[in-house]
Amino acid sequence: MLFVCKNNESITQQIVLDTLFWIKKTFTKSAVKHPYEREAELLSGWSVTPVKAFATRYPHLLQFLRSTYTREELDGAFYEDRLHRYFNKDLGEWTPDDHQNFERILTDLLSQWDALLQAKILAYQLQKYDEAKEAFVDLMSQKVEEYRRLRSIINPFTDYLGWDMSRDLWQSTSFDTLEQYDQLLQDEESLRRLADLLGKLREAEIEIEEETFEKTIVRQEWITDPLLKSEIVGVHESKDLSHLLSSEAALLSDQNTEMAFLKKLADERLLTLRYEDKRLVRSEDQVTEVHQRIKQREKGPFIVCVDTSQSMMGRPEEIAKVLTLGILKMAIESNRRAYLISFSTGIKTIDLYDIANSIDELAAFLNMSFYGGTDATLALYEALRQLKQQDYRDADVLMISDFVMYKIDQDILNEVKFFQHNKGTEFHSLALSQEANAELLGRFDTNWIYDPNQKGIIRELTRGLNTISSRD
């Protein structure tokens, strides 16, 4: 388990959550259903039985308890003796002490019974928990072994597999097949180079994004307002009689100085108090800013069409399968989508981006025998359909085949041409035959034609694909 969780926080969290969910589900299941439900119903019924009814029926209760529990667990004779003392008398003759003592004995009896019953239920739940735990631990061990084995085969996959307890275990044959072709891939340095070159069919592109932002700048400042008269700040000359200084008003008290006062008033030169106050003023300015940022688009995905017809049996089949596995590993390492279309007279598809649910399908492809005729129309139709989807609209297409086939429908070829000229999609062919259909190959942007039985074929393929690398 530590092997799986090491340096992988997301999987660690998922395992913890799965374990907690399993504990809750297991205890809930065992608490809802257990073999002592009938006894629990009896206990509930006896706890609400009226005294009068209890007096006639309690022997049945004691008989049930004797048959269910040993005397060491619950002493039925003791309770029978105590109850018999009370029920020998008529209920109407009971004193308040009799009622109180009876309730005490009955409560004690039912409490002991309830404790024994709950102990049995708990023991049952713990037993079921242990059984479920054994199965859960076994499943966890298998999941860990599965994860370890797959990681040893194709390491990049493990970063995308996640941890899903609801998914069934992968078939052991899937691992055997993956190991077989992974070993072939490891043995062929040229094949690994070939897969890397295929990954450059559409490298990441740089985009400049321009973003326009409108923002509001809010300013707040205190300004002096002479109209607000809350604070005296000095004296000034004016004609404001309401704030006149007393020394100026004294001029009116004498006829000799009254004319001087009137002259000052006319000239607005009376000495008056000067008031002042400040108020907070809020203002808003709208500003438009333009930002440019460089964005690197994700590396483009690719669609691989593999011919699985009978004419591809032998060395072409092996090259096609190993190359497919190499492409998948490269796609996972560079976080790119890849879509596999195998075709003969029909097609089968695998979205290799969803690797957790595609292991068995990929292994089935690697393990299958090539048979049937060759019809690339459906494969190209499916490739074109994927090019119209959001996930694969920037994809390039690679077709691996011997191209020993009849003509492809003209409508499909016209649509291929449309994508080439208008969408920038590149269609590449890898022909593993010297008898390939030349007219059909002319529809592809790049062609590599090789004899699969030729010595050093993989190195030749690699040199051919280097043209893409140098062009990028």
XYZ file of N, CA and C in Angstrom, residues 255-368:
342
model
N -22.797 108.134 17.567
C -23.117 108.747 16.285
C -21.871 109.158 15.523
N -20.822 109.471 16.242
C -19.587 109.894 15.589
C -18.908 108.744 14.839
N -19.144 107.531 15.270
C -18.492 106.363 14.620
C -19.460 105.553 13.765
N -20.737 105.932 13.795
C -21.722 105.145 13.036
C -21.435 105.201 11.542
N -21.009 106.393 11.043
C -20.712 106.514 9.617
C -19.516 105.629 9.230
N -18.574 105.498 10.143
C -17.423 104.618 9.857
C -17.874 103.159 9.703
N -18.849 102.773 10.545
C -19.372 101.394 10.452
C -20.052 101.163 9.107
N -20.892 102.158 8.706
C -21.620 102.006 7.447
C -20.668 101.959 6.256
N -19.578 102.756 6.345
C -18.605 102.738 5.246
C -17.941 101.346 5.135
N -17.579 100.809 6.297
C -16.969 99.455 6.286
C -17.939 98.412 5.729
N -19.224 98.557 6.076
C -20.221 97.615 5.580
C -20.339 97.708 4.072
N -20.335 98.959 3.552
C -20.440 99.146 2.100
C -19.207 98.600 1.390
N -18.073 98.732 2.018
C -16.818 98.233 1.401
C -16.562 96.755 1.707
N -17.473 96.110 2.466
C -17.304 94.697 2.861
C -15.991 94.492 3.603
N -15.728 95.452 4.549
C -14.470 95.375 5.276
C -14.697 95.298 6.777
N -15.888 94.843 7.149
C -16.145 94.619 8.563
C -15.385 93.387 9.044
N -14.829 93.491 10.235
C -14.118 92.333 10.794
C -15.151 91.318 11.298
N -15.114 90.147 10.710
C -16.069 89.081 11.066
C -15.313 87.781 11.331
N -15.998 86.898 12.068
C -15.393 85.581 12.343
C -15.361 84.745 11.066
N -14.254 84.035 10.906
C -14.106 83.166 9.724
C -14.279 81.711 10.152
N -15.272 81.059 9.549
C -15.559 79.652 9.856
C -15.078 78.764 8.706
N -14.849 77.500 9.068
C -14.376 76.551 8.033
C -14.678 75.124 8.474
N -14.880 74.224 7.499
C -15.048 72.787 7.800
C -14.616 71.990 6.578
N -14.367 70.710 6.779
C -13.968 69.832 5.673
C -15.015 68.749 5.472
N -15.178 68.360 4.243
C -16.092 67.260 3.948
C -15.398 66.257 3.028
N -15.827 64.977 3.151
C -15.225 63.885 2.375
C -15.908 63.798 1.016
N -15.115 63.881 -0.033
C -15.639 63.832 -1.399
C -15.178 62.538 -2.057
N -16.123 61.802 -2.657
C -15.832 60.523 -3.332
C -15.986 60.704 -4.836
N -14.983 60.232 -5.574
C -15.026 60.334 -7.034
C -14.636 58.998 -7.651
N -15.147 58.715 -8.839
C -14.875 57.464 -9.549
C -14.367 57.767 -10.948
N -13.313 57.037 -11.353
C -12.766 57.153 -12.707
C -12.786 55.782 -13.366
N -13.263 55.699 -14.590
C -13.281 54.456 -15.359
C -12.014 54.379 -16.201
N -11.251 53.290 -16.010
C -9.981 53.113 -16.721
C -10.021 51.801 -17.496
N -9.612 51.822 -18.734
C -9.547 50.619 -19.570
C -8.091 50.208 -19.730
N -7.792 48.932 -19.400
C -6.435 48.408 -19.519
C -6.431 47.205 -20.441
N -5.397 47.071 -21.213
C -5.238 45.948 -22.135
C -4.010 45.158 -21.717
N -4.208 43.860 -21.476
C -3.107 42.986 -21.071
C -2.895 41.923 -22.141
N -1.665 41.637 -22.414
C -1.314 40.553 -23.331
C -0.571 39.480 -22.551
N -0.938 38.236 -22.815
C -0.214 37.145 -22.169
C 0.014 36.027 -23.173
N 1.124 35.377 -23.010
C 1.490 34.278 -23.905
C 0.922 32.989 -23.350
N 0.188 32.296 -24.159
C -0.433 31.039 -23.749
C 0.058 29.926 -24.668
N 0.524 28.862 -24.053
C 0.978 27.713 -24.828
C -0.156 26.706 -24.956
N -0.598 26.507 -26.170
C -1.660 25.534 -26.401
C -1.136 24.131 -26.124
N -2.051 23.277 -25.724
C -1.668 21.888 -25.481
C -1.201 21.238 -26.778
N -0.277 20.304 -26.624
C 0.166 19.563 -27.797
C -1.024 18.869 -28.428
N -1.059 18.936 -29.742
C -2.212 18.391 -30.450
C -2.345 16.887 -30.285
N -3.570 16.412 -30.248
C -3.796 14.966 -30.190
C -3.587 14.342 -31.560
N -3.698 13.046 -31.637
C -3.625 12.399 -32.941
C -4.517 11.174 -32.978
N -4.923 10.849 -34.174
C -5.806 9.715 -34.431
C -5.015 8.700 -35.248
N -4.975 7.471 -34.762
C -4.207 6.415 -35.423
C -5.169 5.371 -35.976
N -5.121 5.164 -37.274
C -5.926 4.132 -37.931
C -5.004 2.960 -38.272
N -5.300 1.790 -37.729
C -4.445 0.616 -37.924
C -5.209 -0.440 -38.714
N -4.626 -0.859 -39.806
C -5.214 -1.898 -40.657
C -5.023 -3.257 -39.983
N -6.126 -3.964 -39.703
C -6.052 -5.284 -39.066
C -6.560 -6.373 -40.007
N -6.432 -6.141 -41.294
C -6.900 -7.134 -42.262
C -5.907 -8.287 -42.370
N -6.322 -9.333 -43.053
C -5.508 -10.548 -43.154
C -4.192 -10.295 -43.874
N -4.182 -9.346 -44.817
C -2.960 -9.073 -45.576
C -1.862 -8.456 -44.713
N -2.208 -8.026 -43.496
C -1.226 -7.422 -42.590
C -0.604 -8.446 -41.647
N -0.975 -9.704 -41.755
C -0.448 -10.727 -40.850
C 1.063 -10.832 -40.979
N 1.707 -11.212 -39.872
C 3.152 -11.390 -39.890
C 3.877 -10.162 -39.377
N 4.976 -9.833 -40.030
C 5.812 -8.715 -39.604
C 5.074 -7.373 -39.633
N 4.245 -7.077 -40.650
C 3.485 -5.815 -40.613
C 2.595 -5.711 -39.377
N 1.970 -6.837 -39.013
C 1.105 -6.849 -37.831
C 1.911 -6.513 -36.581
N 3.085 -7.123 -36.446
C 3.911 -6.887 -35.264
C 4.352 -5.434 -35.192
N 4.771 -4.874 -36.330
C 5.193 -3.473 -36.357
C 4.035 -2.562 -35.962
N 2.857 -2.839 -36.504
C 1.683 -2.006 -36.219
C 1.333 -2.040 -34.737
N 1.381 -3.229 -34.140
C 1.005 -3.366 -32.732
C 2.019 -2.700 -31.808
N 3.293 -2.964 -32.051
C 4.321 -2.378 -31.188
C 4.327 -0.856 -31.326
N 4.140 -0.389 -32.544
C 4.109 1.049 -32.767
C 2.918 1.688 -32.053
N 1.797 1.000 -32.036
C 0.611 1.508 -31.333
C 0.888 1.649 -29.844
N 1.536 0.642 -29.253
C 1.871 0.720 -27.833
C 2.844 1.866 -27.571
N 3.797 2.043 -28.462
C 4.743 3.143 -28.305
C 4.065 4.501 -28.388
N 3.112 4.620 -29.304
C 2.366 5.878 -29.434
C 1.588 6.163 -28.159
N 0.984 5.128 -27.599
C 0.209 5.299 -26.370
C 1.103 5.788 -25.236
N 2.268 5.177 -25.067
C 3.172 5.595 -23.998
C 3.612 7.044 -24.192
N 3.909 7.387 -25.430
C 4.318 8.757 -25.721
C 3.185 9.738 -25.434
N 1.954 9.340 -25.768
C 0.799 10.218 -25.550
C 0.588 10.480 -24.067
N 0.701 9.424 -23.259
C 0.509 9.578 -21.822
C 1.601 10.462 -21.227
N 2.845 10.252 -21.662
C 3.960 11.026 -21.120
C 3.820 12.512 -21.436
N 3.282 12.835 -22.603
C 3.155 14.241 -23.003
C 1.755 14.784 -22.781
N 0.929 14.012 -22.063
C -0.428 14.459 -21.705
C -1.237 14.837 -22.944
N -1.257 13.943 -23.907
C -1.984 14.188 -25.147
C -3.025 13.099 -25.358
N -4.052 13.472 -26.038
C -5.102 12.506 -26.350
C -4.674 11.693 -27.569
N -5.115 10.435 -27.594
C -4.859 9.571 -28.746
C -6.082 8.684 -28.954
N -6.451 8.508 -30.198
C -7.655 7.745 -30.542
C -7.258 6.657 -31.531
N -7.504 5.409 -31.147
C -7.101 4.266 -31.970
C -8.312 3.723 -32.723
N -8.158 3.584 -34.029
C -9.193 2.985 -34.876
C -8.571 1.788 -35.581
N -9.023 0.591 -35.245
C -8.567 -0.600 -35.967
C -9.637 -0.955 -36.990
N -9.198 -1.322 -38.195
C -10.181 -1.560 -39.249
C -9.767 -2.713 -40.154
N -10.759 -3.420 -40.626
C -10.605 -4.383 -41.721
C -11.833 -4.176 -42.600
N -12.860 -5.037 -42.438
C -14.132 -4.763 -43.109
C -15.046 -3.944 -42.200
N -14.714 -3.868 -40.915
C -15.425 -3.037 -39.944
C -14.404 -2.293 -39.120
N -14.841 -1.605 -38.087
C -13.906 -0.844 -37.259
C -14.156 -1.113 -35.781
N -13.103 -0.935 -34.988
C -13.186 -0.907 -33.534
C -12.401 0.310 -33.070
N -12.885 0.959 -32.034
C -12.245 2.197 -31.580
C -11.907 2.125 -30.093
N -10.830 2.785 -29.717
C -10.429 2.919 -28.314
C -9.946 4.349 -28.105
N -10.549 5.042 -27.150
C -10.058 6.360 -26.764
C -8.947 6.139 -25.741
N -7.715 6.241 -26.190
C -6.581 5.893 -25.337
C -6.338 6.915 -24.232
N -7.066 8.027 -24.247
C -6.919 8.994 -23.158
C -7.542 8.460 -21.882
N -8.604 7.676 -22.020
C -9.271 7.060 -20.863
C -8.613 5.711 -20.596
N -7.339 5.748 -20.213
C -6.549 4.527 -20.141
C -7.046 3.573 -19.066
N -7.604 4.108 -17.958
C -8.043 3.237 -16.865
C -9.115 2.263 -17.314
N -9.933 2.687 -18.281
C -11.002 1.828 -18.773
C -10.678 1.229 -20.130
N -9.425 1.364 -20.572
C -9.062 0.889 -21.908
C -7.975 -0.175 -21.900
N -7.475 -0.545 -20.702
C -6.384 -1.517 -20.635
C -6.769 -2.826 -21.312
N -7.938 -3.372 -20.938
C -8.351 -4.652 -21.510
C -8.589 -4.542 -23.006
N -9.154 -3.404 -23.455
C -9.404 -3.221 -24.887
C -8.091 -3.117 -25.654
N -7.132 -2.391 -25.076
C -5.832 -2.273 -25.733
C -5.153 -3.635 -25.817
N -5.217 -4.389 -24.715
C -4.616 -5.722 -24.714
C -5.306 -6.628 -25.727
N -6.630 -6.492 -25.849
C -7.364 -7.300 -26.829
C -6.904 -6.963 -28.241
N -6.643 -5.683 -28.502
C -6.139 -5.291 -29.818
C -4.760 -5.898 -30.071
N -3.890 -5.825 -29.058
C -2.544 -6.368 -29.225
C -2.555 -7.882 -29.353
N -3.592 -8.511 -28.800
C -3.654 -9.971 -28.779
C -4.438 -10.554 -29.950
N -5.142 -9.693 -30.691
C -6.040 -10.193 -31.731
C -5.260 -10.671 -32.953
